[in-house]
Coordinates of C-alpha atoms and ligand atoms in Angstrom, one line a residue:
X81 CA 0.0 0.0 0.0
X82 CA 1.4 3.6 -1.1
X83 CA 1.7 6.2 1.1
X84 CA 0.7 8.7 -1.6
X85 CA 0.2 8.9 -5.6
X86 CA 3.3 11.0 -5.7
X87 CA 5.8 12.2 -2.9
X88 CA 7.9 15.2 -2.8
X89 CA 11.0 15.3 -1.1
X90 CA 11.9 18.9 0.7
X91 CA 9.1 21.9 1.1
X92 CA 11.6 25.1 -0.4
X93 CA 11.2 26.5 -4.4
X94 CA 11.2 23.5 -6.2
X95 CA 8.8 21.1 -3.8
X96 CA 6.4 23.3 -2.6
X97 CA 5.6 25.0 -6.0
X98 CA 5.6 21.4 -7.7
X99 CA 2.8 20.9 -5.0
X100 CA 1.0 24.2 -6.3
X101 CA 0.7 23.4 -9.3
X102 CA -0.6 19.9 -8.5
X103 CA -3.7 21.4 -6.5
X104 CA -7.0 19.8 -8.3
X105 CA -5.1 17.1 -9.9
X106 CA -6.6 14.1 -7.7
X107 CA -3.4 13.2 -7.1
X108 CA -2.7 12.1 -3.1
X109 CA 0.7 14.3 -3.0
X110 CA 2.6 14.2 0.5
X111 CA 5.6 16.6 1.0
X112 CA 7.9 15.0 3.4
X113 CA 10.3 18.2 5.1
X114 CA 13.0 17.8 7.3
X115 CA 13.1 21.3 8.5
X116 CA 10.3 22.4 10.8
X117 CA 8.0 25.7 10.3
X118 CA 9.5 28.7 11.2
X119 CA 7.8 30.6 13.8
X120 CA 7.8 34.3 14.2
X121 CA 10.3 35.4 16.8
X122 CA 12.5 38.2 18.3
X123 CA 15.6 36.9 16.5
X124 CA 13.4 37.0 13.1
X125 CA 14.2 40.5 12.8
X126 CA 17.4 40.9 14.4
X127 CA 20.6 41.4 13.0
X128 CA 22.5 40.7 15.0
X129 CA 21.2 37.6 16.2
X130 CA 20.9 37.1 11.9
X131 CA 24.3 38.0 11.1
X132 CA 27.1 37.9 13.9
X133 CA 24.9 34.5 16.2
X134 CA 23.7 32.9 13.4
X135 CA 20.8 32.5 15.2
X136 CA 18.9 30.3 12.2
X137 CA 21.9 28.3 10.8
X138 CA 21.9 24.8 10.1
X139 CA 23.1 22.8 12.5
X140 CA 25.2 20.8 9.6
X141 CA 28.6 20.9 8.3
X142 CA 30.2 20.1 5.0
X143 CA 33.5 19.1 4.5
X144 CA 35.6 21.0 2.1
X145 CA 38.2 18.8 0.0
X146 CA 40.8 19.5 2.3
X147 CA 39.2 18.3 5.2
X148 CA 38.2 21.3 6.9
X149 CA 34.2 22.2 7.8
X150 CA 31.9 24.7 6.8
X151 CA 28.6 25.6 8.1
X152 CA 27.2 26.8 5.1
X153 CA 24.1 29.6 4.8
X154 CA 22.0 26.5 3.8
X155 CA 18.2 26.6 5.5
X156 CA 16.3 23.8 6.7
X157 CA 12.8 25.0 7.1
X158 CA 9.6 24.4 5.6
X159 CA 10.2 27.0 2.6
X160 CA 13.4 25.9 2.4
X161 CA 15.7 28.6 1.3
X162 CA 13.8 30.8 0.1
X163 CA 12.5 32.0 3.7
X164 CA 15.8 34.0 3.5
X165 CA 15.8 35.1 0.2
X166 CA 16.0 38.4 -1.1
X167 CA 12.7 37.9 -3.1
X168 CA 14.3 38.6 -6.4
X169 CA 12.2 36.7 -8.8
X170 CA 13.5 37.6 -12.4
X171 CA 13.7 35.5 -15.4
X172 CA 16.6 34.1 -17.7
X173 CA 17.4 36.3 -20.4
X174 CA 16.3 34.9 -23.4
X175 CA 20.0 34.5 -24.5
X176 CA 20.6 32.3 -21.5
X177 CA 19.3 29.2 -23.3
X178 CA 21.7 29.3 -25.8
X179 CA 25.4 28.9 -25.3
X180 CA 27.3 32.3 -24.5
X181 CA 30.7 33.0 -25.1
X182 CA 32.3 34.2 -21.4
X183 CA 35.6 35.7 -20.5
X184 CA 36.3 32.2 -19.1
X185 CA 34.7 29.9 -21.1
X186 CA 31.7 28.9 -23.0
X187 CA 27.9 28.4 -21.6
X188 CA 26.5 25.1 -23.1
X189 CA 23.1 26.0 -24.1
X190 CA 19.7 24.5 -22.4
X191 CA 17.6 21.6 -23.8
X192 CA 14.9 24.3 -23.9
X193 CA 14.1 27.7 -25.3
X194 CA 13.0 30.8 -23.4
X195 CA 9.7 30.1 -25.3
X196 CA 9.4 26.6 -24.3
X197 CA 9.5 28.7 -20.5
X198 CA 7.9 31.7 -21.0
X199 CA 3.9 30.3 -20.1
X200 CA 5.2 28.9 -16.9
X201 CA 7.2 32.1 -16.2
X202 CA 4.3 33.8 -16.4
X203 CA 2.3 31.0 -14.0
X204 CA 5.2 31.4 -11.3
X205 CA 5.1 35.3 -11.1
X206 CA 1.4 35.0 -10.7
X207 CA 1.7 32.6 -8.3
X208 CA 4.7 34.4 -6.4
X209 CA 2.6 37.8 -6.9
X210 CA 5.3 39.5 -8.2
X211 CA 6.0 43.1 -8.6
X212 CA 7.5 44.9 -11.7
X213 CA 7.6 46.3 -15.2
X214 CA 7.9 45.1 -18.5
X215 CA 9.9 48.0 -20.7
X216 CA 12.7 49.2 -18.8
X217 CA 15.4 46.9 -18.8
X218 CA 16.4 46.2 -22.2
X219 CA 17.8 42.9 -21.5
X220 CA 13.9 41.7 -20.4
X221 CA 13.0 38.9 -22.5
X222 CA 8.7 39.2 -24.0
X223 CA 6.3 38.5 -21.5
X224 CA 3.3 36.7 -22.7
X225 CA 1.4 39.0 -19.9
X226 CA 1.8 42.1 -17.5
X227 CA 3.0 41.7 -14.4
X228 CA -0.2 41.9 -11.8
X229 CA 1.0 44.7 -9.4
X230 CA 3.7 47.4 -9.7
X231 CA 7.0 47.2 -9.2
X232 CA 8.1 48.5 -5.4
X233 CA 8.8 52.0 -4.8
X234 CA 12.3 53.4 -4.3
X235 CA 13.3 54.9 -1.8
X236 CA 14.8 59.0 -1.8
X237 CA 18.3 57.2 -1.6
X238 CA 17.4 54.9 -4.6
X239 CA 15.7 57.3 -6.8
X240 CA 18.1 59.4 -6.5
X241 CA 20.8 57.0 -7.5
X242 CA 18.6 55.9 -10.2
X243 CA 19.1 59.5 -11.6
X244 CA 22.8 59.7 -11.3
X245 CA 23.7 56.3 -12.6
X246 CA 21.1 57.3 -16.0
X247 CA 22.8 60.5 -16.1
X248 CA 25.8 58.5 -16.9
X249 CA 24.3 56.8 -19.7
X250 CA 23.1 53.0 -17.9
X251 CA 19.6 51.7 -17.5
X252 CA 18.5 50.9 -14.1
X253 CA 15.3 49.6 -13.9
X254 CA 13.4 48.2 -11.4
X255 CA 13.9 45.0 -9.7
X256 CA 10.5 42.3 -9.9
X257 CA 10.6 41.3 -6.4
X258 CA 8.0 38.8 -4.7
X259 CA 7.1 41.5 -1.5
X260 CA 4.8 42.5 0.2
X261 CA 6.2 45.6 1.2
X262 CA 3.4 47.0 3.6
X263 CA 3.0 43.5 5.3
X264 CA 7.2 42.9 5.5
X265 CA 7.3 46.7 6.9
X266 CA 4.1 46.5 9.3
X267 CA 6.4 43.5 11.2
X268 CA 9.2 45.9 12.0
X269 CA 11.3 47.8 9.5
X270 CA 14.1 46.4 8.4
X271 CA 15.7 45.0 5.0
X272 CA 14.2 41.7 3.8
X273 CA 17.2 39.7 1.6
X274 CA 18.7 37.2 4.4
X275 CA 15.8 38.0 7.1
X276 CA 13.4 35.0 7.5
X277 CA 9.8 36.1 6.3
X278 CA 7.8 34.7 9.4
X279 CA 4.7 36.6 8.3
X280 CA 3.5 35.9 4.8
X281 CA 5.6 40.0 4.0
X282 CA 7.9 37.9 1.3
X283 CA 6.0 35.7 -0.8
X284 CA 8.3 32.5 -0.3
X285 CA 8.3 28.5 -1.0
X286 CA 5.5 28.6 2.3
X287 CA 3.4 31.8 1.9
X288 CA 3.0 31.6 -1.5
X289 CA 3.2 28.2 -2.8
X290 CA 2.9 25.8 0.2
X291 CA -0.2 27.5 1.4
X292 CA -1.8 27.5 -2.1
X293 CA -1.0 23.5 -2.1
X294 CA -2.2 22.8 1.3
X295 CA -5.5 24.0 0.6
X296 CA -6.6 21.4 -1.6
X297 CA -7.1 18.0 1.2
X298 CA -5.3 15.7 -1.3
X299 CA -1.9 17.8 -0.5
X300 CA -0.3 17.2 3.0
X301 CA 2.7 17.9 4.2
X302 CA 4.9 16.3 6.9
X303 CA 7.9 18.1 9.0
X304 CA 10.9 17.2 10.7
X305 CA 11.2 14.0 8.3
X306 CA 14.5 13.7 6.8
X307 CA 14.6 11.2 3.7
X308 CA 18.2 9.1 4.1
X309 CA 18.2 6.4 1.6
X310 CA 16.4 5.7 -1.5
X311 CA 15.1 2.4 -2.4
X312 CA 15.7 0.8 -5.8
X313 CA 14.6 -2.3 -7.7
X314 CA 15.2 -2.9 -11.3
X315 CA 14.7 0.5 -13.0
X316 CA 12.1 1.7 -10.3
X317 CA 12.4 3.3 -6.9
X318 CA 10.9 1.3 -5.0
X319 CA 10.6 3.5 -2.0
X320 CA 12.4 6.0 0.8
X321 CA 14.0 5.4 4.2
X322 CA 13.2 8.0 6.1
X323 CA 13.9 9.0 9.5
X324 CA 9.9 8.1 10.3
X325 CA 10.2 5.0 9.0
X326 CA 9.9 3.3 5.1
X327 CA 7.7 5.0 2.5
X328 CA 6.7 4.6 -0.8
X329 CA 4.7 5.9 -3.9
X330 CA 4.5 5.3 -7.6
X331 CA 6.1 8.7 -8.0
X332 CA 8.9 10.1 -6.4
X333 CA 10.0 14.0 -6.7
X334 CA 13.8 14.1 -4.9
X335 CA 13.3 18.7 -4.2
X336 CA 15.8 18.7 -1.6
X337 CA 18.0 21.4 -3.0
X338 CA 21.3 21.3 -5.1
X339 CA 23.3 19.8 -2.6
X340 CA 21.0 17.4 -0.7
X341 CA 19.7 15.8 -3.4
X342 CA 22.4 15.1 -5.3
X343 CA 23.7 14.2 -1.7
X344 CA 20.4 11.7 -1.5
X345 CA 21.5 9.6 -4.8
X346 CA 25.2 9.4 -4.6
X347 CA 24.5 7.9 -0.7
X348 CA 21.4 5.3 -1.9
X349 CA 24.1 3.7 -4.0
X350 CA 24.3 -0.2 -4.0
X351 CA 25.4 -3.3 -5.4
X352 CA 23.4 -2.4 -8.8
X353 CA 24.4 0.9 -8.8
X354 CA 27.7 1.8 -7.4
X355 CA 27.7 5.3 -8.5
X356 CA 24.6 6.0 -6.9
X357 CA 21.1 6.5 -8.4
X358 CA 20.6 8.3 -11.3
X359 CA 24.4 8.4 -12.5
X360 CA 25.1 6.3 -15.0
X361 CA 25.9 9.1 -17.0
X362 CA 28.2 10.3 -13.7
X363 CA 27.1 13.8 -13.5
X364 CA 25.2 13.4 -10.3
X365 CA 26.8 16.0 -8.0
X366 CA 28.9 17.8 -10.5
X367 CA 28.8 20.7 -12.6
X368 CA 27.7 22.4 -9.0
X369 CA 27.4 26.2 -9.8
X370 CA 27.1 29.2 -7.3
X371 CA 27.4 32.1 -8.9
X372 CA 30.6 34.5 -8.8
X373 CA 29.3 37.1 -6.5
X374 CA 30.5 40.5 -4.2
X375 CA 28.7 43.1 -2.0
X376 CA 30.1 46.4 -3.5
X377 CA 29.9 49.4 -1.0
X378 CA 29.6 52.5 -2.9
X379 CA 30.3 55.6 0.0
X380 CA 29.7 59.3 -0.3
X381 CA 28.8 61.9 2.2
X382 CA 25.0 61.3 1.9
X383 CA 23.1 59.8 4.0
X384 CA 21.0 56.7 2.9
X385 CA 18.2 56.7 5.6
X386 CA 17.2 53.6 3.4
X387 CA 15.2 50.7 5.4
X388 CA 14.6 48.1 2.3
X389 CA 16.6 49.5 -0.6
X390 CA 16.5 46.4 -2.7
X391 CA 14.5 47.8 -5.5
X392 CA 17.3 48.7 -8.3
X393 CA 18.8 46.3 -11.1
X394 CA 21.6 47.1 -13.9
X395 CA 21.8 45.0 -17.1
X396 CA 24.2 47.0 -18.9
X397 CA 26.7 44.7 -18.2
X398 CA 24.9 41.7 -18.5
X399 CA 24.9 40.9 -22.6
X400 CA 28.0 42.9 -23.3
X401 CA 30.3 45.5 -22.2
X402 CA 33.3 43.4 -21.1
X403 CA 36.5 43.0 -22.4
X404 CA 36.3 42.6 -26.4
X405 CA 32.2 42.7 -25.8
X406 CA 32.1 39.7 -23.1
X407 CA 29.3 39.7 -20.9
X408 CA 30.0 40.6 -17.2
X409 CA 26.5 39.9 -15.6
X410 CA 23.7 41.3 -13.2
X411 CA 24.1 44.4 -10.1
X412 CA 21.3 44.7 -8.0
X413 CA 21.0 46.1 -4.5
X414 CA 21.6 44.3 -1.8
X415 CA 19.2 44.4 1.1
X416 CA 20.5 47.5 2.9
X417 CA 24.0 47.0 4.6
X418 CA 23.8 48.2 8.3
X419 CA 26.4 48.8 11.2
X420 CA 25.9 44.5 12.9
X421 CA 25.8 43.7 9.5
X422 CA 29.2 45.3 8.3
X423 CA 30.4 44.5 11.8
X424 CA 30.0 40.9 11.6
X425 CA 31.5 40.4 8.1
X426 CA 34.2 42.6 8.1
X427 CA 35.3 42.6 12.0
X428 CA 35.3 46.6 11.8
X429 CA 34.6 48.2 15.4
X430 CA 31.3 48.6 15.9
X431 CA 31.1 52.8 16.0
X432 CA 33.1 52.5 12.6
X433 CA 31.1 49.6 11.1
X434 CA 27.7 52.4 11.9
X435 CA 29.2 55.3 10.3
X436 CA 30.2 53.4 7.1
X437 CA 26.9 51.5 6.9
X438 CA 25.4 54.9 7.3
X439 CA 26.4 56.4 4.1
X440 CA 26.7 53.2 2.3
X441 CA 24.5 52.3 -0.7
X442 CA 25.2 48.4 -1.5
X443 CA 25.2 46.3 -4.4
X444 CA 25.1 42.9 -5.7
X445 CA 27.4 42.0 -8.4
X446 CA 27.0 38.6 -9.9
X447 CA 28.3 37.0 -12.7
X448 CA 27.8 33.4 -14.3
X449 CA 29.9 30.4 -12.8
X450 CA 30.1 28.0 -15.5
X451 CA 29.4 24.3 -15.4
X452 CA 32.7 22.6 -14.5
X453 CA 32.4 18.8 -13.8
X454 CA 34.9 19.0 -11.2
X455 CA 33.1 21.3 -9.5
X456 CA 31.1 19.2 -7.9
X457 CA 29.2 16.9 -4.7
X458 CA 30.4 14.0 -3.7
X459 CA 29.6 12.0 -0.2
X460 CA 32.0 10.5 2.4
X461 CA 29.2 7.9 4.5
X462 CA 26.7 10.4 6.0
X463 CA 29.4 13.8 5.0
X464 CA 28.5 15.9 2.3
X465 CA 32.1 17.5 0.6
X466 CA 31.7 20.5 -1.3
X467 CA 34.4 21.2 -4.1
X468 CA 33.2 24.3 -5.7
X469 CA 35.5 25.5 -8.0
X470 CA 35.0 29.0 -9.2
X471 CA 34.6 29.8 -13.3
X472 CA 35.0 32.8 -14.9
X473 CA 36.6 34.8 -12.7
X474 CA 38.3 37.0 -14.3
X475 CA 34.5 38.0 -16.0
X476 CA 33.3 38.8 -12.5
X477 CA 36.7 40.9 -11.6
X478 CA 35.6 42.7 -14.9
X479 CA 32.1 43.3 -13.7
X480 CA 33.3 44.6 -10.0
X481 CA 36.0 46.7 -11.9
X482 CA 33.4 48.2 -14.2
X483 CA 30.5 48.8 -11.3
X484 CA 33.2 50.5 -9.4
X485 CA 34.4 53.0 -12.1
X486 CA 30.5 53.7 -12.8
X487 CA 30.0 54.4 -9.1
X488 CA 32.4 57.0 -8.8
X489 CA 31.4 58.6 -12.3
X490 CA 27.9 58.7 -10.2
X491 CA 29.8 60.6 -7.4
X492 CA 30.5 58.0 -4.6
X493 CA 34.3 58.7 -4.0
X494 CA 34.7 55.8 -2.1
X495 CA 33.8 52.8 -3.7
X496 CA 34.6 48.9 -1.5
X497 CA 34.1 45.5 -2.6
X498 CA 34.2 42.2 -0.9
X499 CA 33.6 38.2 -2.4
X500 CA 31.3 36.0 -1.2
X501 CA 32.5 32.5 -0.4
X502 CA 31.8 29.2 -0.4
X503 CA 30.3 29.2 3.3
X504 CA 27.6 30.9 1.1
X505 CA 26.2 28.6 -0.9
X506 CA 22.9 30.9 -1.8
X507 CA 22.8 30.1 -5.3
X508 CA 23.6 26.7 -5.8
X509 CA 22.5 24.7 -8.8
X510 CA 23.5 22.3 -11.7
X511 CA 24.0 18.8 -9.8
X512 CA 21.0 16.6 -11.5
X513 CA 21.0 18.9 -14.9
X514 CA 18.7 18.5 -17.4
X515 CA 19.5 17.6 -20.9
X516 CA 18.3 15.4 -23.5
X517 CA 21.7 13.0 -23.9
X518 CA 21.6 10.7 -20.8
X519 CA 25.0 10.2 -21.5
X520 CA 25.8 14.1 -20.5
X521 CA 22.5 14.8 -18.3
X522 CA 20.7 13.5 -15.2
X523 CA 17.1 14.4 -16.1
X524 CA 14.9 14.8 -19.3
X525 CA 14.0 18.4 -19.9
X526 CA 11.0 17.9 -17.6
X527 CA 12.8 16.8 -15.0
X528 CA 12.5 12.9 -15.0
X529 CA 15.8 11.0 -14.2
X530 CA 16.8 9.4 -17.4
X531 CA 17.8 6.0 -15.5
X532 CA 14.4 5.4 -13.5
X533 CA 11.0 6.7 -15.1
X534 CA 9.3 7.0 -11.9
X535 CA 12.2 9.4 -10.4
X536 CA 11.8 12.5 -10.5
X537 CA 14.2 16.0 -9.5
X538 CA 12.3 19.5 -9.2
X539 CA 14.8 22.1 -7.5
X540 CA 18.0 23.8 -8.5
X541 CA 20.0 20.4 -9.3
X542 CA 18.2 20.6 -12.5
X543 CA 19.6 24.3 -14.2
X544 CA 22.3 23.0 -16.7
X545 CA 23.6 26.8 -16.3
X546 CA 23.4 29.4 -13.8
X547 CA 23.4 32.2 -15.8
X548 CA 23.5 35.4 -14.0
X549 CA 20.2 35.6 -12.9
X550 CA 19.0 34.5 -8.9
X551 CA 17.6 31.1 -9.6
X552 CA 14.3 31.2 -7.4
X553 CA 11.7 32.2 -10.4
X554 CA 13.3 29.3 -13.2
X555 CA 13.1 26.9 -10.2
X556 CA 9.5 27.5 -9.9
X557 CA 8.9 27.5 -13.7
X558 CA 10.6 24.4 -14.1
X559 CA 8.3 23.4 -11.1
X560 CA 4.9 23.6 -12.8
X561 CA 5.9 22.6 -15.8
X562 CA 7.0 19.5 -14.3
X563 CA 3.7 19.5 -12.7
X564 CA 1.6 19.7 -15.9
X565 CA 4.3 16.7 -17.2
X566 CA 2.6 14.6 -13.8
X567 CA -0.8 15.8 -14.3
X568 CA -0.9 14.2 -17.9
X569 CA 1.6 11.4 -17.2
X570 CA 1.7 7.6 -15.2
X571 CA 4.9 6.3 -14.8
Ligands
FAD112 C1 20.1 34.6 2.0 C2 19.5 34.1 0.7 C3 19.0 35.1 -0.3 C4 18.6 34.6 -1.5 N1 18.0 35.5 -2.4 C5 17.4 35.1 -3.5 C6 16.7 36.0 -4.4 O1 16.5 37.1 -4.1 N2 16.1 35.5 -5.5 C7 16.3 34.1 -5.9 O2 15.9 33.8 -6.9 N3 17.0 33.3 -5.1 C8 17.5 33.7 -3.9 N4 18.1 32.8 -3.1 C9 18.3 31.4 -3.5 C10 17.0 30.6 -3.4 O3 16.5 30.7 -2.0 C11 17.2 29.2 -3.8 O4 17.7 29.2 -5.1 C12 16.0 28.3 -3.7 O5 15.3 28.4 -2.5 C13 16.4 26.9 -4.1 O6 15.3 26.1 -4.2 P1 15.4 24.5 -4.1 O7 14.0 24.0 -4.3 O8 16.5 24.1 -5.0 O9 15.9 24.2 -2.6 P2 15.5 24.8 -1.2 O10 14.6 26.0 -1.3 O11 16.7 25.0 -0.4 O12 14.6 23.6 -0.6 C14 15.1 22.4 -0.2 C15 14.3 21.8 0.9 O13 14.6 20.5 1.1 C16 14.7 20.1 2.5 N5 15.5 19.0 2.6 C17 16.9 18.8 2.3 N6 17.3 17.6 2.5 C18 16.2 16.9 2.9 C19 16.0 15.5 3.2 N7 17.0 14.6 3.2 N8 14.8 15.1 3.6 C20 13.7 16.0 3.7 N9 13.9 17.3 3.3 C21 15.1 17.7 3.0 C22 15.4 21.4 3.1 O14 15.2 21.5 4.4 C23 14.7 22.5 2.3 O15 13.5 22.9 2.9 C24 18.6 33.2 -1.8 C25 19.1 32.3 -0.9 C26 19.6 32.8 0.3 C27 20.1 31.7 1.3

């Protein structure tokens, strides 16, 4: 006897929007969640408690290839991830599906077109209640349909940037973000990229999708399950060991994230299949992507009195404009840089951290990490071990340097940048790509392991690139295209 038609592993992007866009199918879906729901608490807009305690980090290490251990910005709640997330929720570029010539090397294309994405674009920002405008980025591929609400204001700070950076000939337009802004603000004010949304203010994997999901009776979810092992006999899984015991359905969906998942197959391996499930092609866990990412601190003697701030994108880097026309990638603001934050990255005093932070504006600059398959997951017994290695460097250098010579054209005489690393692990994607060669790929373009037709993946492990785009919005439309796929399909 099943425990459900279909089961999804993990309740973040992938999983919970799968789930949405089974509601009225008739299909008995159960979402199995390690994590636990994340109540509202005093920590929840803290950051302090965010930033310098940690206060909603993982209690989990991974082990980097030289033995030492990370505690990476990975988040086990229902929502997964994206309870942190900045709320960025922006398509590929058209150009993205096709492969693109980078500083460091070249992109290798998607099994699909933009078009072949577009409808469920369209489905996942109406779903995700997006904010923004079609018309003033020029690197914004044809919608099919208006977004439903406006973009978010700026802020005095921000639309006055906006007017010095178009003075100097680029195009900032406005970031679609997935916010509430009068429900985020009405909690307390404060920034929203890396605060947890405990109050439906971000619409994330849980206010958004989970809750549309959970109101049709056939949906149900179950927390603090972690899935361990997955069963396999002949071609089919069979079912999942899980730390509440054995279960099983016709249809499994592994939405764990990146890592985990891949995690998840290379550990069910066994006598049949040594490599793990999935891999006989052996690309499970590589090809791991992260993005090439800095916060940029652009200073001047103004004061942003900013609370949010993370309304503003630039593309004119994003096609072009590198070194013999290469393209550089995305800048966006970050969330508002204040005095704990600055004080717990940097390890500036306190007073000093304040007074920079005070007349800080800060960006995001992110640039494409190509698929490298020695970049990858791999599993030691029950230990994950990430080796991430970094692509296209020297593109992301090119953006930073660019961004920073535009800044102080703008009039910010002081401009400071700093790298993320691999403890941040925000963007992570590419371990169970899609592709239609199941010598080269792990699933079919919708998602289905090539080795077992009832196995399924639905969360960042499928992106064969990362572009330079944050991954939370192709996730989802991915999501429900795999969930029209179920809908029609029986495996
Ligand atoms: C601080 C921060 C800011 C970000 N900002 C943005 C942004 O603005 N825009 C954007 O597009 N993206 C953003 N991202 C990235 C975005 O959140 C992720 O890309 C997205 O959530 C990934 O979706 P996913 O389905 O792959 O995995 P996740 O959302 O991570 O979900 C995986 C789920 O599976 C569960 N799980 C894992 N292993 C198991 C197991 N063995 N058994 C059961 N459950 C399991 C996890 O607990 C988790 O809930 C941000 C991320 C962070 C951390």
């Amino acid at each position: 006897m099943s425990d459900a038609d279909i089961i999804i592993v993990g309740s973040g992007m992938g999983g919970a929007t799968l789930a949405a866009g089974l509601v009225g199918s008739g299909l008995r879906v159960l979402i199995l969640e390690r994590g636990q729901v994340l109540h509202d608490c005093a920590e929840a807009r803290d950051a302090e408690a965010i930033y310098r305690h940690g206060h909603f980090r993982p209690d989990e290490t991974w082990l980097t290839p030289d033995g030492d251990r990370l505690n990476p910005g990975n988040y086990s709640y229902v929502g997964g991830n994206s309870k942190f997330y900045g709320g960025v929720m922006m398509r590929y570029r058209e150009a993205d599906f096709s492969p693109i010539r980078h500083i460091g090397g070249t992109t290798p294309g998607w099994p699909l077109a933009y078009s072949d994405l577009a409808p469920y674009y369209t489905l996942a920002e109406r779903l995700f209640q997006v904010r923004g405008v079609i018309g003033e980025d020029p690197t914004e591929p044809a919608h099919d349909a208006p977004y439903d609400f406006p973009p978010i204001a700026h802020e005095p700070a921000i639309i006055d940037l906006k007017a010095r950076l178009a003075r100097i000939g680029l195009h900032p337009a406005p970031l679609p973000l997935a916010v509430d802004l009068d429900r985020w603000l009405h909690r307390a004010a404060t920034p929203w990229d890396g605060f947890p949304d405990t109050t439906g203010g971000k619409l994330d994997a849980e206010s958004a999708a989970l809750v549309t999901a959970l109101r049709d009776c056939n949906i149900t979810l179950r927390t603090g399950v972690s899935v361990r092992h997955i069963e396999v006999e002949g071609a089919r899984v069979k079912g999942l060991l899980t730390s509440a015991g054995r279960l099983s359905a016709p249809r499994i969906v592994l939405a764990a994230g990146a890592v985990h998942s891949a995690a998840l197959l290379l550990r069910s391996a066994t006598h049949a299949h040594p490599n793990g499930i999935a891999n006989s092609s052996d690309q499970v866990g590589r090809n791991f992507m992260n993005h090439n990412a800095s916060a940029v601190l652009a200073l001047s003697h103004r004061r942003n009195r900013s609370i949010y701030q993370k309304t503003l994108q630039l593309n004119d880097w994003y096609l072009k404009g590198g070194p013999g026309g290469a393209p550089l990638g995305n800048v966006q603001l970050l969330g508002r840089v204040s005095g704990p934050i600055l004080a717990s990255q940097t390890g500036l005093p306190k007073p000093l951290a304040r007074l920079i932070a005070n007349h800080a504006i800060d960006f995001y600059a992110m640039s494409e990490d190509l698929p490298d398959p020695d970049s990858r997951v791999t599993v030691q017994g029950d230990e994950i071990v990430l080796d991430w290695r970094r692509s296209n460097w020297d593109g992301h250098l090119a953006l930073v340097a660019a961004l920073k010579a535009a800044l102080k054209r703008a009039g910010f005489p002081v401009v400071l940048s700093k790298a993320f690393d691999r403890r941040t692990p925000s963007h992570q994607c590419g371990t169970a790509r899609i592709g239609v060669d199941p010598a080269t790929s792990v699933c079919d373009p919708f998602g289905r392991t090539h080795d077992h037709p009832n196995l399924y993946i639905c969360d960042a492990s499928l992106l064969p690139t990362s572009a330079a785009v944050n991954p939370s919005l192709t996730i989802a439309a991915l999501a429900l295209r795999q969930a029209e796929h179920l809908r029609e399909g029986t495996a």
